[in-house]
Tab-separated table of C-alpha atoms in Angstrom:
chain	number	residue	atom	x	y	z
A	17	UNK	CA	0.000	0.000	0.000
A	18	UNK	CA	2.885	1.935	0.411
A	19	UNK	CA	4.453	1.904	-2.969
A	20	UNK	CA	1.055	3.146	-4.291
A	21	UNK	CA	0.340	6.154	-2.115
A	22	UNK	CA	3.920	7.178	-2.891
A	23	UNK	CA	3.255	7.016	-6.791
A	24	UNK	CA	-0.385	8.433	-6.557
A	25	UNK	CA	0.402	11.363	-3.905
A	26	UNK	CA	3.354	12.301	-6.067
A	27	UNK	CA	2.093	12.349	-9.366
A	28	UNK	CA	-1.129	14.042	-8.526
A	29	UNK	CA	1.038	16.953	-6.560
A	30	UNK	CA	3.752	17.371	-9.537
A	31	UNK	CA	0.973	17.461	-12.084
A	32	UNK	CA	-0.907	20.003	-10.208
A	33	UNK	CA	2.138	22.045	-9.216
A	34	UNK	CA	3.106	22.004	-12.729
A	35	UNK	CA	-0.246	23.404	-14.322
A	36	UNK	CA	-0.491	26.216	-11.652
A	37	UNK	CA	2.668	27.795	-11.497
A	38	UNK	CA	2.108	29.206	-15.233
A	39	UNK	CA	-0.242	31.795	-13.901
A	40	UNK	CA	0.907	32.230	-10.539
A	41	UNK	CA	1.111	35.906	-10.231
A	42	UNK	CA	-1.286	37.419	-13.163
A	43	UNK	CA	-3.721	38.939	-10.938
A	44	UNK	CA	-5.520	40.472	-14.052
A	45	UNK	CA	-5.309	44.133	-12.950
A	46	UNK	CA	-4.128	46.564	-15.219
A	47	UNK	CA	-3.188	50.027	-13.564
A	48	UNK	CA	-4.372	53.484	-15.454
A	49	UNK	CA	-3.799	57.093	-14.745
A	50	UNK	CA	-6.040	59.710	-16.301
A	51	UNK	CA	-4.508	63.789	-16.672
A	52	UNK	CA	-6.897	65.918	-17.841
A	53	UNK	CA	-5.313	68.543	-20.084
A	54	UNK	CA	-8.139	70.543	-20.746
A	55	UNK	CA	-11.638	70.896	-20.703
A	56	UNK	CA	-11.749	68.423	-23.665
A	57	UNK	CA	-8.812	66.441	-23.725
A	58	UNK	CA	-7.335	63.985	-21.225
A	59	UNK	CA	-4.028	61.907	-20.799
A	60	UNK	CA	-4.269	58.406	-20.287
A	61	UNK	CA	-1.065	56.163	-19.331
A	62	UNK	CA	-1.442	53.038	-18.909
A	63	UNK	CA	0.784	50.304	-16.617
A	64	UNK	CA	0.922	46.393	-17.664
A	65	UNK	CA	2.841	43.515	-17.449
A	66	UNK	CA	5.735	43.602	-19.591
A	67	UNK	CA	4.727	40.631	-21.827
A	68	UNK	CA	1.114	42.005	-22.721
A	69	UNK	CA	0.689	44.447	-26.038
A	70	UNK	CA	-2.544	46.299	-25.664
A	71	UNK	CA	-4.251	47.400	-28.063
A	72	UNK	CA	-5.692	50.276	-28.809
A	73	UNK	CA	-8.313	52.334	-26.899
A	74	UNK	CA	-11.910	51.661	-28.384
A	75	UNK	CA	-13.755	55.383	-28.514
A	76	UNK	CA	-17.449	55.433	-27.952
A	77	UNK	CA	-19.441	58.738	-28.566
A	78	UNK	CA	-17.769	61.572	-30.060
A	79	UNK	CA	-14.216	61.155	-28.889
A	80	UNK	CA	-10.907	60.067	-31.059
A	81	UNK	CA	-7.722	58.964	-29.422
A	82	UNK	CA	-3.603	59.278	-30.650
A	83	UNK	CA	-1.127	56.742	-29.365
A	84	UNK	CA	2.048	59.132	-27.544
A	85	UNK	CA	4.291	55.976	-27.298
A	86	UNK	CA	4.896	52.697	-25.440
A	87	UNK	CA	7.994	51.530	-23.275
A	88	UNK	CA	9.330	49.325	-21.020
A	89	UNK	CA	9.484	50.097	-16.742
A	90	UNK	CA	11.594	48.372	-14.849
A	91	UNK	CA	11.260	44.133	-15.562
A	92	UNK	CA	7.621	43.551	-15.110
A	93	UNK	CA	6.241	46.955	-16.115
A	94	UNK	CA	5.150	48.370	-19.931
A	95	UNK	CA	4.109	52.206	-20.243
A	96	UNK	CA	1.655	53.133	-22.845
A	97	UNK	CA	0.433	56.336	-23.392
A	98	UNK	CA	-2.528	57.763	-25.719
A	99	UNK	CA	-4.044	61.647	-25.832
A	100	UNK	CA	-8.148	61.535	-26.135
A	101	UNK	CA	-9.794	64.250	-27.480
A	102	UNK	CA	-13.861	64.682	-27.278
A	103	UNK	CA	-15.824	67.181	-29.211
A	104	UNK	CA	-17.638	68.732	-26.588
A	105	UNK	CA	-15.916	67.802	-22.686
A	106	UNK	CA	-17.477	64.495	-21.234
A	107	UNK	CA	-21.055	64.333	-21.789
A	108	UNK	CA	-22.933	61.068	-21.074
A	109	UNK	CA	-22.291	58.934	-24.080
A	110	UNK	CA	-18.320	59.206	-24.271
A	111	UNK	CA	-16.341	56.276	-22.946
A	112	UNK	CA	-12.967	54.173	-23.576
A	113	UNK	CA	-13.042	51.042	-24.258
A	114	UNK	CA	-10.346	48.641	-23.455
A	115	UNK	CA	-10.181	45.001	-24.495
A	116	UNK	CA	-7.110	43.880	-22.602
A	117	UNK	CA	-8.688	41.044	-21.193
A	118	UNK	CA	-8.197	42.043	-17.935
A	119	UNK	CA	-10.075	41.719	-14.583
A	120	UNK	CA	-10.087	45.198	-13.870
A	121	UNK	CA	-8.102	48.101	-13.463
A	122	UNK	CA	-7.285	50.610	-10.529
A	123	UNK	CA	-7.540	53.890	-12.043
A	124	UNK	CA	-5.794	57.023	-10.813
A	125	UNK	CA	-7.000	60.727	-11.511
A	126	UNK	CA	-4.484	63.150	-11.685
A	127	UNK	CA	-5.442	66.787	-11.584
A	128	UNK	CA	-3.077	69.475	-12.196
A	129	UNK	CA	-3.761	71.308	-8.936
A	130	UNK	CA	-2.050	68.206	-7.150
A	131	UNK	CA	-5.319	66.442	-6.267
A	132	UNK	CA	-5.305	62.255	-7.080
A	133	UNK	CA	-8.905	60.240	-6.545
A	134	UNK	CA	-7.820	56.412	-6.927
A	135	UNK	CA	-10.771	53.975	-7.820
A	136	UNK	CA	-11.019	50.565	-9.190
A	137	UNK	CA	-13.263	49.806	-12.503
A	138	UNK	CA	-14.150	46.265	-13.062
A	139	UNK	CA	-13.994	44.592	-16.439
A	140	UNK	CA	-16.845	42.665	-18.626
A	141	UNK	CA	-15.785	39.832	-20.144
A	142	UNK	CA	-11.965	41.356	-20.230
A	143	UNK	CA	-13.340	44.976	-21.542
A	144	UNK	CA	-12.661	47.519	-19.172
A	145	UNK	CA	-15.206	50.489	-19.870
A	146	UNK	CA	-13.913	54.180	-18.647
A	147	UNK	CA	-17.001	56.560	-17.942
A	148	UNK	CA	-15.318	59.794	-18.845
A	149	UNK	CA	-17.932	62.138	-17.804
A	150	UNK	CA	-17.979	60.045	-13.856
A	151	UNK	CA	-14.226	60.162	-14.065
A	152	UNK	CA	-13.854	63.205	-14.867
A	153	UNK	CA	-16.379	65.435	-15.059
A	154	UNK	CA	-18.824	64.512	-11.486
A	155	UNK	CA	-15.469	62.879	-9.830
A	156	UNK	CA	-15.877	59.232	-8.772
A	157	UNK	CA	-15.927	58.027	-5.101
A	158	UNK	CA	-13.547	56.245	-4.137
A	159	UNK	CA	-13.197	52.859	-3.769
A	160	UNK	CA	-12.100	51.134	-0.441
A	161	UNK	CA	-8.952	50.642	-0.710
A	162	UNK	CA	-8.737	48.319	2.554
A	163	UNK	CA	-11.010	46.227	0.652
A	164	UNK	CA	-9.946	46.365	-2.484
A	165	UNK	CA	-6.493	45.707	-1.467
A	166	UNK	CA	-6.960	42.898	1.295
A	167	UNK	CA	-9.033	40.620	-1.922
A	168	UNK	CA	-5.682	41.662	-4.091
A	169	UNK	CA	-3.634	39.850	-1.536
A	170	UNK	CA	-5.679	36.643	-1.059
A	171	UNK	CA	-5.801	36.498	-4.468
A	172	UNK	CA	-2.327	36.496	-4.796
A	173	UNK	CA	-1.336	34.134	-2.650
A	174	UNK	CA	-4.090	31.512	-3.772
A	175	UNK	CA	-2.444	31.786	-7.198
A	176	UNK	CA	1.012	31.728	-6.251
A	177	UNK	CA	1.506	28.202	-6.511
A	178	UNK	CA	5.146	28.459	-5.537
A	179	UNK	CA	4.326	30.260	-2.001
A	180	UNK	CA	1.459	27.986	-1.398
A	181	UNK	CA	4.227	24.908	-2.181
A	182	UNK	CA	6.711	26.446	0.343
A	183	UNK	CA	4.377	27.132	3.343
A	184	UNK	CA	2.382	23.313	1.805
A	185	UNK	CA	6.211	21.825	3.002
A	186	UNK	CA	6.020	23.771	6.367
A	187	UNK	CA	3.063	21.821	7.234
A	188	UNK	CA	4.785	18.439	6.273
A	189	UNK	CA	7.775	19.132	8.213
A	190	UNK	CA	6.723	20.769	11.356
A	191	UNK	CA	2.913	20.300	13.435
A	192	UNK	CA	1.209	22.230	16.582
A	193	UNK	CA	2.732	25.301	17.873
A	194	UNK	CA	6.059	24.246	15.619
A	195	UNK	CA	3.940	24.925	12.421
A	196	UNK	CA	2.433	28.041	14.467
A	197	UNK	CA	5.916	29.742	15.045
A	198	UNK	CA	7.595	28.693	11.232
A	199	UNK	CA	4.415	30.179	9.779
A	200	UNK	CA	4.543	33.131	11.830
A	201	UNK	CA	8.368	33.224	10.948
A	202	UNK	CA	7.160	32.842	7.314
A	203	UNK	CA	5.244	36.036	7.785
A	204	UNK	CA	7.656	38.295	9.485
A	205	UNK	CA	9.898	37.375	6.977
A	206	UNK	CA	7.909	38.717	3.723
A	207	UNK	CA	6.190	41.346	5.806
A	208	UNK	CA	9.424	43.101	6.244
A	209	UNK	CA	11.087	42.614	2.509
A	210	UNK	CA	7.350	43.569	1.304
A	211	UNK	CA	7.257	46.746	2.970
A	212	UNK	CA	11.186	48.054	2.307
A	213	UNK	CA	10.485	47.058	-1.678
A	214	UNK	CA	7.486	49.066	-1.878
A	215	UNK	CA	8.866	52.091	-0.091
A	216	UNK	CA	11.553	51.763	-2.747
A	217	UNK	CA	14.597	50.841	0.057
A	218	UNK	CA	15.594	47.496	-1.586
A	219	UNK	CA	15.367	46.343	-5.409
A	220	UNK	CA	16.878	43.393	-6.047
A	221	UNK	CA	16.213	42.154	-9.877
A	222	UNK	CA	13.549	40.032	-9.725
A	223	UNK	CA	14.472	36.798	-12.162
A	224	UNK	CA	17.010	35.754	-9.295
A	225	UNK	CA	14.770	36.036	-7.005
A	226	UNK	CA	12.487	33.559	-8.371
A	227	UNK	CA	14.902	31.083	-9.043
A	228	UNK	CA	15.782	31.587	-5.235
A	229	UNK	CA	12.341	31.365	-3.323
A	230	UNK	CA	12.172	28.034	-5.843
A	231	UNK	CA	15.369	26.705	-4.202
A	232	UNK	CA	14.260	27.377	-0.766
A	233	UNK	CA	11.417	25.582	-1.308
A	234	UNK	CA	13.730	22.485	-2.312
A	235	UNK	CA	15.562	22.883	1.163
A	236	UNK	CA	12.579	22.519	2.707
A	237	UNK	CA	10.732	19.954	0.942
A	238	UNK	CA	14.300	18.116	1.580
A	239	UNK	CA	13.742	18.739	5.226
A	240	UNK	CA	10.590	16.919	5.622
A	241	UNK	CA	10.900	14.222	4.258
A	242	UNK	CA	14.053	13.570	6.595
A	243	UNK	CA	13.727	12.006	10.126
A	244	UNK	CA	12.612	14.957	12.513
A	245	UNK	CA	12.461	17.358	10.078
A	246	UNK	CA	16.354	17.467	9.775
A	247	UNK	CA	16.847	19.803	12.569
A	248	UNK	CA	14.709	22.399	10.894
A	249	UNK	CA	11.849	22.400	13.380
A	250	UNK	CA	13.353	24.962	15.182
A	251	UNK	CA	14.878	26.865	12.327
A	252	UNK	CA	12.833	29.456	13.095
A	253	UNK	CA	15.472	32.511	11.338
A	254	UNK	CA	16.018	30.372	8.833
A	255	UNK	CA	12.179	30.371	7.928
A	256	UNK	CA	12.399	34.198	8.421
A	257	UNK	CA	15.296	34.677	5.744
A	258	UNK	CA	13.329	32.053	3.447
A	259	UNK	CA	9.670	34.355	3.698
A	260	UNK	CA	12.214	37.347	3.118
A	261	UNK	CA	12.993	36.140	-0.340
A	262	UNK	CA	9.149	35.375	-0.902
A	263	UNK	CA	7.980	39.207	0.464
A	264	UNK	CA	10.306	40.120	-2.319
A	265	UNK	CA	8.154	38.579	-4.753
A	266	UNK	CA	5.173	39.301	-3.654
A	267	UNK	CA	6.253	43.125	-4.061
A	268	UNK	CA	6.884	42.525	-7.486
A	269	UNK	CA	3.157	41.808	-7.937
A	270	UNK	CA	2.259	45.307	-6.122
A	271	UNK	CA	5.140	47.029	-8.861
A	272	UNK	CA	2.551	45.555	-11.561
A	273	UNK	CA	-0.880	47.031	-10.185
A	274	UNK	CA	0.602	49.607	-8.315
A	275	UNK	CA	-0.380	50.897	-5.008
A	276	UNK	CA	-2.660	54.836	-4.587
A	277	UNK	CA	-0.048	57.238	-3.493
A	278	UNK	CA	-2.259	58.955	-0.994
A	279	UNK	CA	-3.186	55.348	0.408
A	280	UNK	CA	0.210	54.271	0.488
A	281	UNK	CA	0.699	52.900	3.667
A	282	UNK	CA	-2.889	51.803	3.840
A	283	UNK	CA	-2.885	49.987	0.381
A	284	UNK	CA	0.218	48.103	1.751
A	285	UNK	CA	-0.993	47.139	5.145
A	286	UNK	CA	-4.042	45.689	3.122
A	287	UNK	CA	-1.996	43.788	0.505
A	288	UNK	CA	-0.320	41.974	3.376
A	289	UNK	CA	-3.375	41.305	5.745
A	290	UNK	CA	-5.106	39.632	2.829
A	291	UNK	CA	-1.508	37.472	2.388
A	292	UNK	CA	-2.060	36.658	5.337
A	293	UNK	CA	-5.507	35.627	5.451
A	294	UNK	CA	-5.403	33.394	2.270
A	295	UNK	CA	-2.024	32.223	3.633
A	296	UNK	CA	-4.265	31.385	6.634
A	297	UNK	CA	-6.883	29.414	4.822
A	298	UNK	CA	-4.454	27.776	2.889
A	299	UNK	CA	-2.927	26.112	5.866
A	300	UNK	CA	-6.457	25.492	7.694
A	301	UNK	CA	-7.605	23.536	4.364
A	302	UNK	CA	-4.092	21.613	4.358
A	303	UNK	CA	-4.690	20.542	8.132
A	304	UNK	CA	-8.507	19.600	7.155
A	305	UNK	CA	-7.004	17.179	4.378
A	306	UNK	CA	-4.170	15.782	6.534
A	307	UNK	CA	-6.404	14.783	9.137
A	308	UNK	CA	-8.789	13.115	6.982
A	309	UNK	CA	-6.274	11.155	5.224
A	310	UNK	CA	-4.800	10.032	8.475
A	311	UNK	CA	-8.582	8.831	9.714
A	312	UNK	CA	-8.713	6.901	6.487
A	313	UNK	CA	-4.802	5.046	6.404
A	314	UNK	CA	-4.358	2.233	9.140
A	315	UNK	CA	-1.166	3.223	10.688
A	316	UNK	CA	1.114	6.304	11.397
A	317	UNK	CA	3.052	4.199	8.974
A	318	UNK	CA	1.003	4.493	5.776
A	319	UNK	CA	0.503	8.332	6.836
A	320	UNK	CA	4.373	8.753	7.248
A	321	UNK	CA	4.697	7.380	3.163
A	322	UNK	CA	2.026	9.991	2.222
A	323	UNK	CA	3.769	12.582	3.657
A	324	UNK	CA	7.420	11.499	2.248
A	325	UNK	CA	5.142	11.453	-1.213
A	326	UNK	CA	3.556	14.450	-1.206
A	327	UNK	CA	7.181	16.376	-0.029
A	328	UNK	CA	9.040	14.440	-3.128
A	329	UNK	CA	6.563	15.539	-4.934
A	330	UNK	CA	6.959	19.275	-3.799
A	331	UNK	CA	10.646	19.138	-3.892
A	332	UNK	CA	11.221	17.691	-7.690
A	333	UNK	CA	8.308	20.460	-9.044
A	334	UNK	CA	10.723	22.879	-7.075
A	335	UNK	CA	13.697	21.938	-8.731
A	336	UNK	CA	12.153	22.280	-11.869
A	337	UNK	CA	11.188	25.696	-11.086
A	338	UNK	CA	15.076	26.556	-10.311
A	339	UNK	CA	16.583	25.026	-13.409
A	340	UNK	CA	13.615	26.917	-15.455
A	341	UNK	CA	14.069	30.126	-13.311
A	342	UNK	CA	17.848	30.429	-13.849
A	343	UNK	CA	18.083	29.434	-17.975
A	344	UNK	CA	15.352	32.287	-17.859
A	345	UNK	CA	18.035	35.174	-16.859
A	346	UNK	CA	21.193	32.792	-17.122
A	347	UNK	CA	21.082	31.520	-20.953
């Protein structure tokens, strides 16, 4: 029975690890500022992931639009800038149209007296549909950005598969108030990085980065499936310098949707509690299933094979990830 658990648990995990990590950090949001210019023209710049071309703004009602440019930001970030022009300000009728196939988009009005509004505009069926005359013209109220924020972050982490497969190995190598204090070390660890990468005190490029939260996710899939956990139990800095690495790229998702300047501090603290609480579930549901499986095996035996399985099964998808992570910025 022992053989088979190890080949089932194993090939279910890689196979699942495997299909998630390719979207493991789109959230879907696409990041816009609008600067009026005049009473009937109005900037738009738009930020996106690097790998995504937009195309251009669809006008409804009487407006027409001119592309300024597009260019790269940083490693993650494109810049693309059009001028719209309407006939007659924003009456009722004139909207932009864009079919990025995005989720939504936070959207940012500047005003040249210094005053930003920040509000978030979700998409239908991947259109995202700017109201120019409640944008502009009656001001839009703004969204929470607690909430707004806090979903951002669960999000996140429920589709990073490679954080979800790190903290997934912290509950195979340590249990009670051992998992309690490497979870919480987890956390301190990518709270800290998170905060000093948004406030723009470290940047660190972001390729090696992701080839190194995949390698500590090797150490520690290594860890459990070793007799007491290898010593690492107790590694509670160690955990702390691993989460570091991960806060690092979980700021690299904030760089893409960007965070409201007047909310800075808020938008962060959000980001992070909603980390935290999908980082939260995450671990509740992995308890649920480990102590359902163990009510269904025989022995401590059987359940000691399912966890050596499932951590092989972590580890190899890891290394993987660090062989395809390096020949990405190496080759």
């Amino acid at each position: 029975m022992a053989d088979s658990v190890v080949r089932v648990a194993g090939a279910l995990l890689l196979m699942a690890l495997l299909l998630g990590s390719v979207h493991a950090h789109d959230l879907g949001v696409a990041r816009l500022v609008l600067t009026p210019l005049s009473a009937t023209s109005v900037l738009l710049e738009a930020k996106i992931p690097a790998r995504m071309v937009p195309t251009a703004p669809i006008m409804a009602g009487g407006c027409a639009f001119s592309e300024l440019g597009q260019r790269p930001s940083g490693q993650l970030v494109r810049l693309a800038t059009w001028r719209i022009d309407c006939d007659s300000g924003w009456p009722g009728g004139d909207a932009v149209l864009l079919d990025w196939q995005r989720e939504g988009a936070m959207v940012v009005v500047q005003r040249g007296t210094g005053d930003r509004s920040a509000g978030y505009v979700d998409a239908d069926g991947g259109i995202i549909r700017l109201n120019l005359d409640e944008l502009l013209g009656n001001g839009q109220a703004a969204t929470d950005t607690a909430t707004r924020y806090v979903g951002f972050g669960i999000k996140h982490i429920l589709l990073g598969i490679d954080h979800l497969a790190f903290v997934l190995a912290l509950c195979l190598l340590a249990r009670g108030w051992t998992l309690v204090k490497l979870v919480t070390a987890f956390t301190v660890g990518h709270s800290v990085t998170l905060a000093l990468a948004v406030l723009g005190w470290v940047d660190v490029p972001v390729p090696p980065v992701e080839a190194s939260i995949a390698l500590s996710i090797v150490f520690v899939a290594r860890a459990a499936m070793q007799p007491g956990g290898g010593g690492w139990r107790h590694g509670f800095w160690l955990v702390v310098a691993f989460g570091m690495l991960h806060g690092l790229g979980f700021a690299s998702v904030l760089a893409e949707i960007g965070l409201p300047r007047n909310d800075l501090v808020l938008g962060l603290l959000s980001f992070n509690l909603g980390v935290e609480i999908g980082q939260l579930l995450f671990v509740f549901a992995v308890l649920s299933v480990q102590t359902a499986i163990s009510r269904m095996l025989r022995s401590q035996t059987d359940m000691g094979w399912v966890r050596t399985a499932t951590s092989f099964g972590i580890g190899s998808t890891a290394v993987f990830w660090v062989f395809e992570r390096v020949a990405a910025f190496a080759l």
